[in-house]
Short mmCIF file of C-alpha atoms in Angstrom, two decimals:
data_model
loop_
_atom_site.label_atom_id
_atom_site.label_comp_id
_atom_site.label_asym_id
_atom_site.label_seq_id
_atom_site.Cartn_x
_atom_site.Cartn_y
_atom_site.Cartn_z
CA MET A 1 0.00 0.00 0.00
CA ARG A 2 1.34 3.43 -0.93
CA THR A 3 1.82 5.83 1.95
CA ARG A 4 1.31 9.58 1.83
CA GLU A 5 5.07 10.05 2.22
CA TYR A 6 5.74 7.78 -0.78
CA GLU A 7 3.30 9.77 -2.92
CA ASN A 8 4.96 13.04 -1.87
CA MET A 9 8.38 11.67 -2.82
CA THR A 10 7.00 10.55 -6.18
CA VAL A 11 5.90 14.13 -6.86
CA CYS A 12 9.41 15.34 -6.03
CA PHE A 13 10.99 12.78 -8.36
CA GLN A 14 8.72 13.90 -11.20
CA LEU A 15 9.72 17.52 -10.60
CA VAL A 16 13.43 16.67 -10.59
CA ASP A 17 13.07 14.65 -13.81
CA PHE A 18 11.26 17.54 -15.44
CA LEU A 19 13.95 20.02 -14.38
CA LEU A 20 16.65 17.78 -15.83
CA GLN A 21 14.79 17.74 -19.15
CA GLN A 22 13.80 21.41 -19.05
CA ALA A 23 15.61 22.25 -22.27
CA ALA A 24 12.86 20.34 -24.10
CA SER A 25 10.11 22.19 -22.21
CA PRO A 26 7.94 24.78 -24.01
CA LEU A 27 8.56 27.10 -21.03
CA PHE A 28 11.52 29.40 -20.38
CA SER A 29 11.04 29.91 -16.63
CA ASP A 30 13.98 27.70 -15.65
CA LEU A 31 16.27 29.92 -17.70
CA THR A 32 14.84 33.38 -17.06
CA ALA A 33 13.83 33.03 -13.38
CA ALA A 34 10.54 34.59 -14.51
CA VAL A 35 7.22 32.78 -14.71
CA ASP A 36 5.74 32.18 -18.17
CA VAL A 37 2.52 34.07 -18.89
CA LEU A 38 -0.05 34.06 -21.67
CA MET A 39 -1.27 37.25 -23.32
CA VAL A 40 -5.01 37.19 -24.00
CA SER A 41 -7.67 39.83 -24.44
CA GLU A 42 -10.09 37.85 -22.22
CA ALA A 43 -8.01 38.23 -19.03
CA SER A 44 -10.30 40.84 -17.49
CA VAL A 45 -13.29 38.53 -18.04
CA LEU A 46 -11.59 35.59 -16.32
CA GLN A 47 -10.17 37.49 -13.33
CA PRO A 48 -13.45 37.42 -11.29
CA PHE A 49 -13.69 33.64 -11.76
CA ILE A 50 -10.30 32.91 -10.21
CA GLU A 51 -11.04 35.41 -7.43
CA ALA A 52 -14.29 33.59 -6.64
CA LEU A 53 -12.57 30.20 -6.56
CA ALA A 54 -9.86 31.48 -4.22
CA GLU A 55 -12.49 32.98 -1.93
CA ALA A 56 -14.36 29.66 -1.81
CA ALA A 57 -11.10 27.95 -0.84
CA GLU A 58 -10.56 30.55 1.90
CA SER A 59 -7.26 31.37 0.26
CA PRO A 60 -5.63 34.53 -1.11
CA TYR A 61 -3.69 32.43 -3.63
CA GLY A 62 -5.26 31.40 -6.91
CA CYS A 63 -4.29 31.27 -10.58
CA LEU A 64 -5.49 30.03 -13.96
CA LEU A 65 -2.98 28.34 -16.26
CA VAL A 66 -3.32 27.49 -19.93
CA GLY A 67 -0.58 25.35 -21.41
CA GLY A 68 1.45 25.83 -18.24
CA ARG A 69 1.36 29.63 -18.58
CA ILE A 70 -0.43 31.93 -16.15
CA VAL A 71 -3.40 33.76 -17.65
CA VAL A 72 -4.80 35.43 -14.53
CA ALA A 73 -4.02 35.21 -10.82
CA THR A 74 -4.97 36.82 -7.53
CA ASP A 75 -2.91 39.71 -6.19
CA ARG A 76 -1.34 37.57 -3.48
CA TRP A 77 -0.24 34.95 -6.00
CA TRP A 78 1.79 37.64 -7.75
CA VAL A 79 3.37 38.61 -4.41
CA LEU A 80 5.11 35.22 -4.28
CA THR A 81 8.83 35.38 -5.03
CA ALA A 82 10.23 34.61 -8.47
CA ARG A 83 11.54 31.27 -7.18
CA GLU A 84 8.14 30.32 -5.77
CA LEU A 85 6.28 31.37 -8.93
CA THR A 86 8.58 29.43 -11.24
CA LEU A 87 8.75 26.35 -9.00
CA LEU A 88 4.97 26.14 -8.74
CA SER A 89 4.51 26.42 -12.51
CA THR A 90 7.26 23.88 -13.13
CA LEU A 91 5.74 21.49 -10.59
CA LEU A 92 2.36 21.70 -12.32
CA MET A 93 3.95 21.01 -15.72
CA SER A 94 5.78 17.97 -14.32
CA LEU A 95 2.67 16.25 -12.99
CA PRO A 96 0.54 13.90 -15.13
CA GLU A 97 -2.90 15.01 -16.26
CA CYS A 98 -5.50 14.71 -13.53
CA SER A 99 -9.03 16.04 -13.08
CA ALA A 100 -8.23 17.20 -9.53
CA ARG A 101 -5.32 16.83 -7.10
CA ASP A 102 -4.18 17.81 -3.63
CA VAL A 103 -0.41 18.20 -3.31
CA PRO A 104 1.53 19.43 -0.26
CA VAL A 105 3.90 22.29 -1.14
CA TYR A 106 6.51 24.27 0.73
CA LEU A 107 6.97 27.87 -0.29
CA PRO A 108 10.73 28.53 0.06
CA HIS A 109 10.20 32.16 1.06
CA GLY A 110 6.61 32.41 2.27
CA SER A 111 6.47 29.15 4.22
CA PRO A 112 9.80 27.26 4.30
CA THR A 113 8.83 24.87 7.11
CA VAL A 114 5.02 24.66 7.22
CA PRO A 115 3.40 22.92 4.23
CA HIS A 116 0.42 24.29 2.36
CA ARG A 117 -1.89 22.42 0.01
CA LEU A 118 -1.85 23.03 -3.73
CA LEU A 119 -5.26 22.14 -5.14
CA THR A 120 -5.60 21.86 -8.92
CA PHE A 121 -8.64 21.38 -11.12
CA GLU A 122 -8.56 20.56 -14.83
CA LEU A 123 -11.27 22.67 -16.43
CA LEU A 124 -10.45 21.68 -20.02
CA ARG A 125 -7.49 19.97 -21.61
CA ASN A 126 -4.45 22.22 -21.03
CA VAL A 127 -6.55 24.52 -18.83
CA MET A 128 -6.07 24.34 -15.06
CA ALA A 129 -7.29 26.34 -12.05
CA CYS A 130 -5.15 26.28 -8.89
CA VAL A 131 -5.39 27.49 -5.31
CA ILE A 132 -3.00 27.26 -2.36
CA CYS A 133 -4.70 26.82 0.99
CA GLY A 134 -4.35 25.41 4.48
CA PRO A 135 -5.92 22.29 6.03
CA SER A 136 -9.40 23.18 4.78
CA PRO A 137 -11.52 22.97 2.72
CA PRO A 138 -11.23 19.34 1.55
CA LEU A 139 -10.55 18.74 -2.13
CA SER A 140 -13.84 16.88 -2.58
CA GLU A 141 -15.82 19.89 -1.39
CA LEU A 142 -14.26 22.27 -3.90
CA GLU A 143 -14.36 19.69 -6.67
CA ARG A 144 -18.15 19.56 -6.40
CA GLU A 145 -18.31 23.33 -6.88
CA ILE A 146 -15.99 23.62 -9.88
CA GLY A 147 -18.80 23.27 -12.41
CA ARG A 148 -20.80 26.02 -10.75
CA PHE A 149 -17.80 28.33 -10.69
CA TRP A 150 -16.50 27.82 -14.20
CA MET A 151 -19.37 26.64 -16.42
CA PRO A 152 -20.26 30.22 -17.49
CA ALA A 153 -16.64 30.71 -18.61
CA VAL A 154 -16.24 27.54 -20.73
CA GLU A 155 -16.51 29.27 -24.11
CA THR A 156 -14.11 31.98 -22.97
CA LEU A 157 -11.63 29.33 -21.82
CA LYS A 158 -11.87 27.58 -25.20
CA SER A 159 -11.15 30.88 -26.92
CA VAL A 160 -8.14 31.53 -24.67
CA ARG A 161 -6.78 28.05 -25.36
CA LYS A 162 -6.68 28.84 -29.08
CA THR A 163 -3.97 31.40 -28.33
CA LEU A 164 -1.56 28.46 -27.94
CA PRO A 165 1.11 28.02 -29.21
CA ARG A 166 1.39 31.62 -30.47
CA ASN A 167 0.91 32.85 -26.86
CA ILE A 168 -0.13 36.33 -27.96
CA PRO A 169 -3.41 37.43 -29.60
CA HIS A 170 -3.61 37.12 -33.37
CA SER A 171 -4.71 40.76 -33.40
CA ILE A 172 -1.11 41.72 -32.57
CA GLU A 173 0.79 41.68 -35.85
CA VAL A 174 4.54 41.34 -35.42
CA ASP A 175 7.09 41.71 -38.20
CA ALA A 176 7.04 38.74 -40.59
CA ASN A 177 10.81 38.27 -40.17
CA ILE A 178 10.48 37.46 -36.44
CA LEU A 179 10.63 33.71 -35.77
CA GLY A 180 10.41 33.95 -31.99
CA PHE A 181 11.04 36.13 -28.96
CA ILE A 182 11.44 36.22 -25.18
CA LEU A 183 10.15 39.32 -23.39
CA ILE A 184 10.85 39.63 -19.66
CA ASN A 185 9.74 42.08 -17.00
CA THR A 186 12.57 41.83 -14.46
CA SER A 187 10.52 43.72 -11.87
CA THR A 188 7.41 41.50 -11.84
CA HIS A 189 9.34 38.35 -12.84
CA ARG A 190 7.02 37.57 -15.74
CA CYS A 191 8.06 36.18 -19.10
CA LEU A 192 6.10 36.29 -22.36
CA ASN A 193 7.51 34.26 -25.23
CA SER A 194 6.67 32.59 -28.51
CA VAL A 195 8.36 30.47 -31.17
CA SER A 196 5.21 30.02 -33.24
CA LEU A 197 4.43 33.46 -34.66
CA ILE A 198 4.24 32.29 -38.26
CA GLY A 199 2.08 29.62 -39.86
CA ALA A 200 3.21 26.09 -40.59
CA SER A 201 3.64 26.98 -44.31
CA GLY A 202 2.56 23.54 -45.47
CA ARG A 203 4.76 21.66 -43.01
CA GLY A 204 3.39 18.64 -41.18
CA GLN A 205 2.78 18.73 -37.45
CA GLY A 206 5.96 16.82 -36.67
CA GLU A 207 8.10 19.03 -38.88
CA GLU A 208 6.56 22.20 -37.43
CA GLN A 209 7.19 20.97 -33.90
CA ALA A 210 10.83 20.29 -34.79
CA CYS A 211 11.14 23.84 -36.15
CA GLN A 212 9.70 25.25 -32.93
CA GLU A 213 12.11 23.21 -30.82
CA LYS A 214 15.03 24.48 -32.90
CA ARG A 215 13.91 28.10 -32.50
CA ARG A 216 13.50 27.56 -28.77
CA ALA A 217 17.00 26.11 -28.51
CA VAL A 218 18.48 29.08 -30.41
CA LEU A 219 16.69 31.57 -28.16
CA ARG A 220 17.83 29.75 -25.02
CA SER A 221 21.42 29.79 -26.25
CA PHE A 222 21.25 33.48 -27.19
CA TYR A 223 19.68 34.40 -23.85
CA THR A 224 22.38 32.50 -21.96
CA MET A 225 25.10 34.27 -23.92
CA VAL A 226 23.70 37.76 -23.40
CA VAL A 227 22.47 37.70 -19.80
CA GLY A 228 25.28 37.90 -17.28
CA SER A 229 27.73 39.24 -19.84
CA TYR A 230 26.08 42.12 -21.70
CA PHE A 231 22.88 42.43 -19.63
CA ASN A 232 23.26 42.02 -15.87
CA ARG A 233 20.60 40.01 -14.06
CA GLY A 234 19.67 39.78 -10.40
CA GLY A 235 21.62 42.81 -9.25
CA GLU A 236 24.97 41.73 -10.73
CA LYS A 237 27.41 44.59 -10.99
CA SER A 238 29.60 45.41 -13.94
CA GLY A 239 33.06 43.96 -13.63
CA GLU A 240 32.16 40.86 -11.62
CA SER A 241 33.11 38.54 -14.46
CA SER A 242 35.45 38.64 -17.41
CA GLY A 243 34.39 39.69 -20.87
CA PRO A 244 31.94 42.38 -21.98
CA SER A 245 30.66 43.00 -18.41
CA GLU A 246 34.01 44.64 -17.62
CA LEU A 247 33.02 47.59 -19.77
CA SER A 248 32.53 50.82 -17.88
CA HIS A 249 29.14 51.36 -19.49
CA GLN A 250 26.02 49.20 -19.52
CA PRO A 251 25.14 48.02 -23.06
CA THR A 252 21.48 48.23 -24.06
CA ASP A 253 21.61 46.44 -27.41
CA THR A 254 23.51 43.52 -28.89
CA TYR A 255 23.09 41.12 -31.80
CA ILE A 256 24.60 38.14 -33.57
CA VAL A 257 24.52 37.07 -37.22
CA CYS A 258 24.72 33.39 -38.15
CA SER A 259 24.27 31.54 -41.42
CA GLY A 260 20.83 30.23 -40.50
CA HIS A 261 19.43 33.04 -38.33
CA LYS A 262 20.05 36.38 -36.65
CA CYS A 263 19.33 37.43 -33.04
CA TYR A 264 18.90 40.82 -31.41
CA ALA A 265 18.60 41.74 -27.73
CA HIS A 266 17.54 45.01 -26.14
CA THR A 267 17.13 46.11 -22.53
CA SER A 268 15.11 49.14 -21.49
CA GLY A 269 14.41 49.81 -17.82
CA LYS A 270 12.70 46.74 -16.38
CA TYR A 271 12.20 45.08 -19.77
CA GLN A 272 14.50 42.74 -21.65
CA ILE A 273 13.64 41.39 -25.09
CA PHE A 274 15.45 38.72 -27.11
CA VAL A 275 14.34 38.27 -30.71
CA LEU A 276 15.09 35.52 -33.23
CA PHE A 277 15.06 36.71 -36.84
CA ALA A 278 15.12 34.89 -40.16
CA ALA A 279 18.53 34.94 -41.81
CA LYS A 280 17.21 37.07 -44.68
CA THR A 281 16.37 39.96 -42.33
CA PRO A 282 18.49 43.05 -43.09
CA THR A 283 20.90 43.49 -40.17
CA PHE A 284 20.33 47.25 -40.06
CA ALA A 285 16.58 46.71 -39.59
CA MET A 286 16.76 44.45 -36.51
CA ARG A 287 17.13 47.29 -34.01
CA SER A 288 14.05 49.22 -35.10
CA VAL A 289 11.93 46.06 -35.43
CA THR A 290 12.96 44.87 -31.93
CA HIS A 291 12.17 48.23 -30.33
CA LYS A 292 8.85 48.42 -32.17
CA THR A 293 7.89 44.90 -31.04
CA LEU A 294 8.71 45.71 -27.41
CA ASN A 295 6.51 48.81 -27.45
CA LEU A 296 3.75 47.01 -29.35
CA VAL A 297 3.42 44.24 -26.76
CA VAL A 298 4.09 46.20 -23.57
CA LYS A 299 1.68 49.00 -24.39
CA ASP A 300 -1.17 46.73 -25.47
CA LYS A 301 -4.04 46.84 -22.96
CA SER A 302 -4.03 43.06 -22.66
CA SER A 303 -0.33 42.84 -21.79
CA PRO A 304 0.22 40.61 -18.72
CA LEU A 305 3.68 42.02 -18.03
#
C-alpha cells in the first residue's frame, strides 16, 4: 500500500526529472527566473472567476494556467517570489494530467517549514485552475463546486486556449521576419515568449514541432550568452566577471549574425527582449523592429507584463 510520504516523494521525483529535461520544455522559466505568462484579451473577463474560486477555498492564492502559462491570478499569487512562482509552474507542468489533485507544497520564502496544500482542477485539456490553501476545505468539497464556478466561462476558456502556441493574440501583428522572442519584465518576474508566430507553411505537425524546438534552442542559447555578460541580471554589478561585463558602461543592445538566423537583444528599464530573426532579415533593420515589437506588446491593454 502506498503511503502519503511515498506519494509526496513521487511528486518530487517527477519535478526533478522535469527540471533535468527542461531544455525540451515549451517554457523558459527555468532559464529566465521569470514565470511564463499568456497574453489574452479575455483576461479581465476571467479574473473574477479565479477570485471567486480562491475565496471559496478561503485562500488569497489562486491562478489560472493554460498550457502551463499563467493567464490570470490573484494579487497575493503575484506577491510570491520569483523562485516560488517558477517552482509552482514547473511542478504543475511535471505532474501527469489529472481532473483534480491535492499536493503538499513548501513555499521557500513564504512558508519554508510549514506545508500548504496546492489544489488543482482541470477545467479543459491544457486549462487548469489552482489554489494554495491550508488544512481546509477538503478537495472533494471544492471539486463539487468547480462546475458552478466555471461553467459560465467555458466558451471563454476555449477561446483563450486557441492562443496556444502563439501565446499572444492574433490581433497583434509582429514583423514577418520574427521567428520567436522572449520578453521579460525583471521587476514583476514575468516572461512572455513565442516560437510560433508564423504559420506552418505547409509543413506537417511533426516538422513544425521540430522547427519550434530548434527556435526555442536558439533563443535559449542566445539568452544564456547575453544575460550575465552584456545584460546584468539579479543585481549583478559590472566587472564581476570577465568579458563584456568589464566595460565601464552598460550596453542596451547587442546582436549576432549566423548563417541560418540572426538574433537581437535590447534592454530598457525593467524590460528585456530577445528576438530571433530569419537569416534574410536586413541586419540594419533588426534594431528598429525589436524596439517596435517591445513597445507594441508592452503598451497593449491586454499585456500581462
